[in-house]
PDB file of C-alpha atoms in Angstrom:
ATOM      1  CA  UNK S 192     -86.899 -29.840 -11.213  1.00 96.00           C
ATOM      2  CA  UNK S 193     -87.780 -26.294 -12.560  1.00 98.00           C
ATOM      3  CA  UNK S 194     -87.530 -22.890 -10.694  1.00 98.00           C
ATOM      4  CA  UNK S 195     -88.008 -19.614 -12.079  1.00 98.00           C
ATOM      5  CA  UNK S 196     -86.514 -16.165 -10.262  1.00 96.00           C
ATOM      6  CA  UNK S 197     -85.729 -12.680 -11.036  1.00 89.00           C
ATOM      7  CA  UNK S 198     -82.859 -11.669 -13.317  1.00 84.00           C
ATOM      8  CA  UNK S 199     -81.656  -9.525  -9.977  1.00 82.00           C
ATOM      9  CA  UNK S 200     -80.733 -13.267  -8.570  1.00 90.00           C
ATOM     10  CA  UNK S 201     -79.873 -15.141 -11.878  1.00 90.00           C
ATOM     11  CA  UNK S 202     -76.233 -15.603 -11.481  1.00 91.00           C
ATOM     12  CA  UNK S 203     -76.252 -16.081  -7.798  1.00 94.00           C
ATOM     13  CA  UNK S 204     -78.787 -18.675  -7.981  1.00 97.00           C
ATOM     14  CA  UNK S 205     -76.973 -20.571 -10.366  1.00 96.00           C
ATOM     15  CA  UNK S 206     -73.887 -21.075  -8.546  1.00 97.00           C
ATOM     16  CA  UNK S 207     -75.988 -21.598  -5.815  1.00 98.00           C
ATOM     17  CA  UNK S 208     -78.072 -24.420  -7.720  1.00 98.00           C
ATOM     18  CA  UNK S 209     -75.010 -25.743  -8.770  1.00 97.00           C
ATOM     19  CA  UNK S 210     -73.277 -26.281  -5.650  1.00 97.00           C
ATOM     20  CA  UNK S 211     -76.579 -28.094  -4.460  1.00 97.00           C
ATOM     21  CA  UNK S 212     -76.417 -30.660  -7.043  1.00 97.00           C
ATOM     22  CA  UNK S 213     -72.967 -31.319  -6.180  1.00 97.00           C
ATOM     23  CA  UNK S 214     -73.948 -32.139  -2.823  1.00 96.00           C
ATOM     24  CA  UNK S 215     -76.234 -34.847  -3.976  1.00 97.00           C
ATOM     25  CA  UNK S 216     -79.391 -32.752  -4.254  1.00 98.00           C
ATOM     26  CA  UNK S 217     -81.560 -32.584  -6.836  1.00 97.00           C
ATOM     27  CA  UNK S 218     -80.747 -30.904 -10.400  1.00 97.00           C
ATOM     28  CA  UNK S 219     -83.148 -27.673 -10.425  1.00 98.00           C
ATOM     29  CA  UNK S 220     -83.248 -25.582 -13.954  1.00 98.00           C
ATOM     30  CA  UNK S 221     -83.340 -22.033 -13.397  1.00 98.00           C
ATOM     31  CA  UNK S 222     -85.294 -19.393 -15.838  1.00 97.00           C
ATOM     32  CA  UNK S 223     -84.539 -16.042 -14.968  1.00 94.00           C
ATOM     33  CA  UNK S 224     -86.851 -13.007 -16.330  1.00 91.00           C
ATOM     34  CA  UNK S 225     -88.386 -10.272 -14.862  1.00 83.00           C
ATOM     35  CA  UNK S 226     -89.643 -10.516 -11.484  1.00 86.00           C
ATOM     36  CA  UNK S 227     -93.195  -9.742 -12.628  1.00 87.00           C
ATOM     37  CA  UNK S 228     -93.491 -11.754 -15.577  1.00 92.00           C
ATOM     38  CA  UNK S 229     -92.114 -14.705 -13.374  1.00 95.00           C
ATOM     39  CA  UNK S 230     -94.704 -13.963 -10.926  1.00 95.00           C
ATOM     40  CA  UNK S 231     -97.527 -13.494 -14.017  1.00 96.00           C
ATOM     41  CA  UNK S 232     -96.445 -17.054 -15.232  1.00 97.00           C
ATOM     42  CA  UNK S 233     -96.589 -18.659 -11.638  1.00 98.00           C
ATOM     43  CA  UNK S 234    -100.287 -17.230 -11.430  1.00 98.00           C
ATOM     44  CA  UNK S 235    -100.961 -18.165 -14.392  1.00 97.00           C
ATOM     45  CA  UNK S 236    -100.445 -22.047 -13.489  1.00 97.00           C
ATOM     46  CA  UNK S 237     -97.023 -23.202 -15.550  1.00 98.00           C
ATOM     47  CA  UNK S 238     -95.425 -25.640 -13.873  1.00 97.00           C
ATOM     48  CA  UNK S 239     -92.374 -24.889 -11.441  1.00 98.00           C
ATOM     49  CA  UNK S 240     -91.235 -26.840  -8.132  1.00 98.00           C
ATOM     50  CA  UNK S 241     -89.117 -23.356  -6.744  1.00 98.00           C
ATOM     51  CA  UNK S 242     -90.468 -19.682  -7.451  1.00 98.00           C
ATOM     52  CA  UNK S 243     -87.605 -18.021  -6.178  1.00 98.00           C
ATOM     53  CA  UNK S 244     -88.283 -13.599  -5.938  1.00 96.00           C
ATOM     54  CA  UNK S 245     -88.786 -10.568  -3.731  1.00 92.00           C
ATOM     55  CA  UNK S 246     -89.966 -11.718  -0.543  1.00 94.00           C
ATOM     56  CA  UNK S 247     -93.148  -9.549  -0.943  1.00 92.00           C
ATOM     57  CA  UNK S 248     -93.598 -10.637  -4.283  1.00 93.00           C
ATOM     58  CA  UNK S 249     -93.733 -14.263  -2.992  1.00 96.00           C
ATOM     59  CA  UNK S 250     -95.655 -13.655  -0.210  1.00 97.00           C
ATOM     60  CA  UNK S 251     -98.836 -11.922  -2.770  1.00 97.00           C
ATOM     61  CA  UNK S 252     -98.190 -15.552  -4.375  1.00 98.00           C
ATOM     62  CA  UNK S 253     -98.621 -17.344  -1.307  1.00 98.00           C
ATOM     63  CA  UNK S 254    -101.848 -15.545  -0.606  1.00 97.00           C
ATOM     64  CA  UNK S 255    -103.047 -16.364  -3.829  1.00 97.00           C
ATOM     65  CA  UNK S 256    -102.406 -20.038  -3.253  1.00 98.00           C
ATOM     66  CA  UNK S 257     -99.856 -20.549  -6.062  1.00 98.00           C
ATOM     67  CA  UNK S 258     -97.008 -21.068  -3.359  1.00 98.00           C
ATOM     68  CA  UNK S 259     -96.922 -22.867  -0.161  1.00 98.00           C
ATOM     69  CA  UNK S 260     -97.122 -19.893   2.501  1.00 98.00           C
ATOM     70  CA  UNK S 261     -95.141 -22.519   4.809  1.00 97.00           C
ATOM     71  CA  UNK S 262     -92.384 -23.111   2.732  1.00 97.00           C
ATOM     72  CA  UNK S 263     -91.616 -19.548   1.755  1.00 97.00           C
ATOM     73  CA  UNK S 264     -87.823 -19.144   3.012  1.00 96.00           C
ATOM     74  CA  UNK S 265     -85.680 -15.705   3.091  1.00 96.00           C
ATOM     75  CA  UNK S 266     -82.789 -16.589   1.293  1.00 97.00           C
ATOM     76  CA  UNK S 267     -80.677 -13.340   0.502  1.00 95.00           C
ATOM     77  CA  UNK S 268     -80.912  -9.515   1.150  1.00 92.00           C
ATOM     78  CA  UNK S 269     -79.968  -6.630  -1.597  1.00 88.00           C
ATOM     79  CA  UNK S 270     -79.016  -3.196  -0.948  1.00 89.00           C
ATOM     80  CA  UNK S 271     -79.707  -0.889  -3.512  1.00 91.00           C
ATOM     81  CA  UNK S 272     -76.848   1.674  -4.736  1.00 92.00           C
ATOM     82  CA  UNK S 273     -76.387   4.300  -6.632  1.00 95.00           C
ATOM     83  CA  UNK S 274     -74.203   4.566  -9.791  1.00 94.00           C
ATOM     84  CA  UNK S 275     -73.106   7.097 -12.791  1.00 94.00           C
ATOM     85  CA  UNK S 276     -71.669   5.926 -16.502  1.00 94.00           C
ATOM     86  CA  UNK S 277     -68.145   5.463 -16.258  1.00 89.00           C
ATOM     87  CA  UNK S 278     -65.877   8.229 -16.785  1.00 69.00           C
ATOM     88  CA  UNK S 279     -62.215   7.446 -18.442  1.00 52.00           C
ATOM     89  CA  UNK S 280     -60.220   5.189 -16.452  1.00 42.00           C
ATOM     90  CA  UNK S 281     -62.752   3.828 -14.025  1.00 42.00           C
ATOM     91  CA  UNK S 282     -62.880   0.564 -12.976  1.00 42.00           C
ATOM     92  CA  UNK S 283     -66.224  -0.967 -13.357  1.00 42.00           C
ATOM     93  CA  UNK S 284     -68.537  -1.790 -10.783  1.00 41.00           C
ATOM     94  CA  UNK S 285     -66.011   0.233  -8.178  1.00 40.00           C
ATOM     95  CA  UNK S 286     -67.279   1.421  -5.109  1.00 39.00           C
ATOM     96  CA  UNK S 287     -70.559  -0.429  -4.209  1.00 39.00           C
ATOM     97  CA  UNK S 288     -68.939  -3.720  -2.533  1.00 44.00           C
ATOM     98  CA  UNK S 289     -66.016  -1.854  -1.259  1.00 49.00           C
ATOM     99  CA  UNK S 290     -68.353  -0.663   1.815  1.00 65.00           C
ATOM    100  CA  UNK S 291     -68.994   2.898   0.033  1.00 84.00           C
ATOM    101  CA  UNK S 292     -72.128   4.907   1.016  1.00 89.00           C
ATOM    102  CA  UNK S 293     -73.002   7.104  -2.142  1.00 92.00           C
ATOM    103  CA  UNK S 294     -74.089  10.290  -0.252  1.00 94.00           C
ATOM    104  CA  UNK S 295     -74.079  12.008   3.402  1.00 94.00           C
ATOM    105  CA  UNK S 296     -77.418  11.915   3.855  1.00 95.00           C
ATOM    106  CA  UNK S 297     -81.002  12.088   2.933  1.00 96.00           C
ATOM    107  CA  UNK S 298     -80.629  15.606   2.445  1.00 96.00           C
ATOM    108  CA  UNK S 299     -77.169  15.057   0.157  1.00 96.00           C
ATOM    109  CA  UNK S 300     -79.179  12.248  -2.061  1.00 96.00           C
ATOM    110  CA  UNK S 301     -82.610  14.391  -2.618  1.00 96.00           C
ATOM    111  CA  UNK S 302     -80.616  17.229  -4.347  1.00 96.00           C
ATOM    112  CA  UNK S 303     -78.697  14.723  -6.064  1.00 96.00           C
ATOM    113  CA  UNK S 304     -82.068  13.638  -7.905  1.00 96.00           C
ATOM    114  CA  UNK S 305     -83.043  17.353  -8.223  1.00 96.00           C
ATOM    115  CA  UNK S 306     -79.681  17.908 -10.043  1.00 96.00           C
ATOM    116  CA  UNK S 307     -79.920  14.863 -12.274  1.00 96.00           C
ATOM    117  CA  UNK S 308     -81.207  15.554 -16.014  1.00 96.00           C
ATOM    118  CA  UNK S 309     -82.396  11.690 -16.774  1.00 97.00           C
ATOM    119  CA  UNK S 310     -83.021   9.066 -13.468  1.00 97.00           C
ATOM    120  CA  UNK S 311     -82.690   5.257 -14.063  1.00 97.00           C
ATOM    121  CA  UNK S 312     -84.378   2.533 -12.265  1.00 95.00           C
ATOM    122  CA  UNK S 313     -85.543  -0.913 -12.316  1.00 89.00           C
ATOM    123  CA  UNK S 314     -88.887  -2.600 -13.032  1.00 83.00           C
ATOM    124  CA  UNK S 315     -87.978  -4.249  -9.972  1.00 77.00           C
ATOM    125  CA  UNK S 316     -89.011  -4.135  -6.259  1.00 78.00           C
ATOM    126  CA  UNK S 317     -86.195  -1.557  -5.642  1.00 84.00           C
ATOM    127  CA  UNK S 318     -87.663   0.572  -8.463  1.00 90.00           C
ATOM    128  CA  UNK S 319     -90.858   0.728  -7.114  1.00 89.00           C
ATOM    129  CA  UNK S 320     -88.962   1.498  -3.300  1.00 91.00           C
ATOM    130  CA  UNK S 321     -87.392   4.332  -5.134  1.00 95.00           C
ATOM    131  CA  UNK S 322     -90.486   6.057  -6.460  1.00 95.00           C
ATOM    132  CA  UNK S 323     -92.186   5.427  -3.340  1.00 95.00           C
ATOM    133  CA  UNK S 324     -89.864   7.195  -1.700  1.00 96.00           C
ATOM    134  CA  UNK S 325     -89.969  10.078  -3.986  1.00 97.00           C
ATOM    135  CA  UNK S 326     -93.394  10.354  -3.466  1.00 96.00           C
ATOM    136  CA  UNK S 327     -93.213  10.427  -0.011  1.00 96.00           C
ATOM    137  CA  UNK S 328     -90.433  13.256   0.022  1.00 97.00           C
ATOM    138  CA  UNK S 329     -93.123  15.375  -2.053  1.00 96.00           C
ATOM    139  CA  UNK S 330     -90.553  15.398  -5.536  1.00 96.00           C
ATOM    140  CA  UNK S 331     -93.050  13.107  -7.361  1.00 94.00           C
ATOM    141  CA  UNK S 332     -94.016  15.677  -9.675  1.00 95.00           C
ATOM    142  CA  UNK S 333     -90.929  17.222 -10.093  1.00 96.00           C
ATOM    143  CA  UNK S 334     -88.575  14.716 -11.388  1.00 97.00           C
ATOM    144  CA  UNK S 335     -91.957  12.380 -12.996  1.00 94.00           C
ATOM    145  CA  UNK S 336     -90.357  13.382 -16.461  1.00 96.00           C
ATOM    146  CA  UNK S 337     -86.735  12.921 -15.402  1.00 97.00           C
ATOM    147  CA  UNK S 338     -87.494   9.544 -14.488  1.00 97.00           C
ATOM    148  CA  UNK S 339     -86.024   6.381 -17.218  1.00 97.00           C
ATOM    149  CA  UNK S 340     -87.453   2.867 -16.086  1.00 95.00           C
ATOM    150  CA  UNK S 341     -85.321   0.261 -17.134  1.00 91.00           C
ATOM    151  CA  UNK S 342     -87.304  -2.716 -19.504  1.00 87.00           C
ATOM    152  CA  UNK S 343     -88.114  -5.609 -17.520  1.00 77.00           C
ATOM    153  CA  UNK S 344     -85.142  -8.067 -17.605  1.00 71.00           C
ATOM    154  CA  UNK S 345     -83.266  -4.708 -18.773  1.00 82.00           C
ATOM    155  CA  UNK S 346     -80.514  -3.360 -15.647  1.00 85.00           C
ATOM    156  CA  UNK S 347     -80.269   0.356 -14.718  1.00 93.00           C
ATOM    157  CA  UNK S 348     -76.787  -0.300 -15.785  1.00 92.00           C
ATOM    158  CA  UNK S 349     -77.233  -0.719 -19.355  1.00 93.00           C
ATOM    159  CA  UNK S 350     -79.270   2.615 -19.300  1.00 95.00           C
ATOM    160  CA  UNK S 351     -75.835   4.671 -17.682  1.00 95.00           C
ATOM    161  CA  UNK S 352     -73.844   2.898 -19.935  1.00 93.00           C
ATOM    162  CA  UNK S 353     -75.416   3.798 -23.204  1.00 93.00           C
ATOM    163  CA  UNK S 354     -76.312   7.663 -21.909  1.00 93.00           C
ATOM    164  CA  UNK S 355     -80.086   6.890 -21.736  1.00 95.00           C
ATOM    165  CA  UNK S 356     -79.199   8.195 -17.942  1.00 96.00           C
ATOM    166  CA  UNK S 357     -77.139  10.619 -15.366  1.00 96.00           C
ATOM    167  CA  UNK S 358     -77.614   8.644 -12.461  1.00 96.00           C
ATOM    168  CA  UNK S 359     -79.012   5.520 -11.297  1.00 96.00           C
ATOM    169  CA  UNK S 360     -80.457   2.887  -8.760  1.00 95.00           C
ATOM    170  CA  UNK S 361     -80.598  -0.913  -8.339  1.00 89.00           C
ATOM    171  CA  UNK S 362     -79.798  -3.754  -6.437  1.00 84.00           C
ATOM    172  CA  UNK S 363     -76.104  -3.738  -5.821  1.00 84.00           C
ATOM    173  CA  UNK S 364     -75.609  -7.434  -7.042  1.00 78.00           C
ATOM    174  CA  UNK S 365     -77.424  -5.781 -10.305  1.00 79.00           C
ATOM    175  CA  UNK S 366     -74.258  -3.423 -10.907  1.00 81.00           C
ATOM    176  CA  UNK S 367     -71.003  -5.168  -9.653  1.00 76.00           C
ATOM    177  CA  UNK S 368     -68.606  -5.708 -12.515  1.00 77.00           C
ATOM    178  CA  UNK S 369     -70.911  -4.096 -15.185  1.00 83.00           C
ATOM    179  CA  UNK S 370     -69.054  -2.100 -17.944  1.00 89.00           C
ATOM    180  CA  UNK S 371     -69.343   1.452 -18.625  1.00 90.00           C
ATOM    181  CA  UNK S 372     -70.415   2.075 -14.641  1.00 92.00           C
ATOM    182  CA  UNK S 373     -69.057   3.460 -11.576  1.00 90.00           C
ATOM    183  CA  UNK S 374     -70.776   2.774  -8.601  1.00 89.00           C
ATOM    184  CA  UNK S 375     -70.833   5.237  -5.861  1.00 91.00           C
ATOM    185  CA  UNK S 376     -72.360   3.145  -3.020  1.00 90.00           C
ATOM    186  CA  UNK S 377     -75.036   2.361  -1.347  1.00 90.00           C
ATOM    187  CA  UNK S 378     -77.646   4.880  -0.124  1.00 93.00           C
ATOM    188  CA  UNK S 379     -77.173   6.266   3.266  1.00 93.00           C
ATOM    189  CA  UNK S 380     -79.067   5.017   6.344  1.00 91.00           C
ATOM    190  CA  UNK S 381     -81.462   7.482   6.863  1.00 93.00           C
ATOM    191  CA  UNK S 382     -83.029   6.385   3.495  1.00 95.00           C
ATOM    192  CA  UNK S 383     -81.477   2.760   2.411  1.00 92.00           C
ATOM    193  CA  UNK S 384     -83.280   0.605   0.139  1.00 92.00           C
ATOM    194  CA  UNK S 385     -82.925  -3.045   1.329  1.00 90.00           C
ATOM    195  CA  UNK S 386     -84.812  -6.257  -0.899  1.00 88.00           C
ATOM    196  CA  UNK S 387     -85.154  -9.410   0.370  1.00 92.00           C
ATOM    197  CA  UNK S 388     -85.255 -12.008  -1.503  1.00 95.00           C
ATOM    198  CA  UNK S 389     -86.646 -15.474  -0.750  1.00 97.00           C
ATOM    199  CA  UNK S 390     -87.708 -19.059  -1.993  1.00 98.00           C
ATOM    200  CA  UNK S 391     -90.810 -20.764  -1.660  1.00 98.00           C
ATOM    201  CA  UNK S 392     -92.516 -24.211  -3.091  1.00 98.00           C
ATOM    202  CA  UNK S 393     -94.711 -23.636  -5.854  1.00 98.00           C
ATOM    203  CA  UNK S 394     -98.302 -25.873  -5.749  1.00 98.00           C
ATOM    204  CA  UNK S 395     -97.713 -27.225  -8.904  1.00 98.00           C
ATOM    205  CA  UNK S 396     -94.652 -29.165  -7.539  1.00 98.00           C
ATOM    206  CA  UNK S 397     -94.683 -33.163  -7.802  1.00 97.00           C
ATOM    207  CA  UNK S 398     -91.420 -33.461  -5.621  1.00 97.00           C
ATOM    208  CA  UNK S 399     -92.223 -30.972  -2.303  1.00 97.00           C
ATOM    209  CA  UNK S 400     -89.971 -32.760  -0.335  1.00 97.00           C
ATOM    210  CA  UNK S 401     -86.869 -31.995  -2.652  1.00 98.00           C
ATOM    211  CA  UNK S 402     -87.843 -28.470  -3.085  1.00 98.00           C
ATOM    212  CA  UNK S 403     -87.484 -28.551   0.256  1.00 98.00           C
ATOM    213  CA  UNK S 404     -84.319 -29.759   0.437  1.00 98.00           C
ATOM    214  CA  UNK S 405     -83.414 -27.854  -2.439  1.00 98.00           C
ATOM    215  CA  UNK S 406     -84.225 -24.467  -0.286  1.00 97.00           C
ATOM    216  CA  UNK S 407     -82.556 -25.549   3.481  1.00 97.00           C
ATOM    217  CA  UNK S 408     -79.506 -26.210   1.214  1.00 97.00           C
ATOM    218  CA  UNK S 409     -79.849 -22.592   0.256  1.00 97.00           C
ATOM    219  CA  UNK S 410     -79.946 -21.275   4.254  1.00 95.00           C
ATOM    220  CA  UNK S 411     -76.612 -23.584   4.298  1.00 95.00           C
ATOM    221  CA  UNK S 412     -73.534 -22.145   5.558  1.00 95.00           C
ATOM    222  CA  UNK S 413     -72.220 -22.866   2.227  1.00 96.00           C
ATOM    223  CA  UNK S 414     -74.452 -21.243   0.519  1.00 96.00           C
ATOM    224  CA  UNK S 415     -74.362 -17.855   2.735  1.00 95.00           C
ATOM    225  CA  UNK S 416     -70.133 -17.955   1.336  1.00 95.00           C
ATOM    226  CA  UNK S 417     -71.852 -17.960  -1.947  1.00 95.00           C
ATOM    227  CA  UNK S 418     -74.001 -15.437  -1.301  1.00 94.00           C
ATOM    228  CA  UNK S 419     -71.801 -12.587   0.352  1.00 89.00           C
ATOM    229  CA  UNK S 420     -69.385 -13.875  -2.648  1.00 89.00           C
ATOM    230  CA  UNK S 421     -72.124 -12.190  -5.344  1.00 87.00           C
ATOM    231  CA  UNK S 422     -72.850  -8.869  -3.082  1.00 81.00           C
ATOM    232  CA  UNK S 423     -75.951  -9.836  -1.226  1.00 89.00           C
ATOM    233  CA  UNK S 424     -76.105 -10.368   2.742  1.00 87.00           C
ATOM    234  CA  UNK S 425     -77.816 -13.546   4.451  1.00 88.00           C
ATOM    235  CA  UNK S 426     -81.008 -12.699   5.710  1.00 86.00           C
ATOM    236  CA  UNK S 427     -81.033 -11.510   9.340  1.00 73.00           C
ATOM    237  CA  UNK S 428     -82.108 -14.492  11.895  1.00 61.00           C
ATOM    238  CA  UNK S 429     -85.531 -13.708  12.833  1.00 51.00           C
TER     239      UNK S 429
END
């Protein structure tokens, strides 16, 4: 079986994939690239039994008819944090899964940005969040220039850590462990950035029973160990 997901999910996934086949399930092949180049290929017809990406991305797809809208599963959820380059003697990837919250407030993160000469953030669905919300607090204009979107495929941390940017966003799973980063924390409530991130059957499938299989494995008990164990939360029971 194939499935293709965002790089925000790659290593996650593959434990997760892993630990599926060991319980007697299907092998599935994972391809990891940016979330909208994976979407662009599922439109585009190439064959995959699991499109596995931002739950809004997947449910466009569903619309379309390139996934089963019935199948489509929420599988994880990613808060986004906030990170620096790494001074001497951090530790790397500190602070965002040790329960940190990066600033006060709303009002403590807004003249953050407004203090920060060069802004990193993702291609991804917490990238967009971010300049949605920038928008929306009426700084669009002001920090347009300021503002360094990562490559797609490319993390925010690779930006801090080769001085391309001051400070910067992503998915928290995006920046644990990554050299030449320290992590602040996530966002404060008044303003978090939460993705979701789900599964869902594509139409060009031949097995749709196994994917299925394949993606109740992934709501598994085991698999929500494996998923707090990478620095995403299980999706909250609806």
């Amino acid at each position: 079986m194939r499935a293709v997901s965002s790089m925000a999910t790659r290593h996650v996934l593959g434990e997760l994939l892993a630990a599926a086949a060991d319980r007697g399930l299907p092998a599935v092949r994972l391809e990891s690239v940016g979330g909208v180049s994976a979407a662009q290929r599922v439109i585009e017809g190439e064959p995959f039994d699991l499109v596995l990406l931002a739950e809004d991305a997947l449910g466009a797809l569903a619309g379309e008819g390139h996934v089963h809208a019935s199948s489509l599963t929420p599988l994880m959820v990613s808060s986004v944090v906030a990170a620096v380059p790494a001074g001497p003697g951090s530790v790397p990837g500190s602070g965002a899964d040790s329960g940190l919250v990066a600033f006060a407030d709303a009002a403590a993160l807004r003249a953050a940005l407004r203090a920060a000469p060069r802004i990193g953030y993702s291609t991804g669905p917490s990238g967009t969040a971010l300049v949605r919300m920038l928008e929306d607090w009426g700084l669009g204009d002001e920090l347009r220039h300021r503002l360094v979107q990562a490559r797609p495929g490319v993390p925010v941390a690779q930006l801090l850590a080769r001085g391309e940017a001051d400070l910067g966003f992503q998915q928290r799973s995006e920046l644990i462990g990554q050299p030449g980063v320290r992590t602040l924390g996530v966002l404060p409530a008044d303003c978090a950035i939460d993705t979701v991130f789900a599964g869902a059957v594509a139409v060009t499938t031949t097995a749709c029973a196994e994917a299925l299989d394949v993606l109740a494995f992934l709501r598994s008990d085991e698999a929500i160990r494996i998923i707090g164990a990478h620095g995403f939360d299980a999706p909250r029971c609806s």
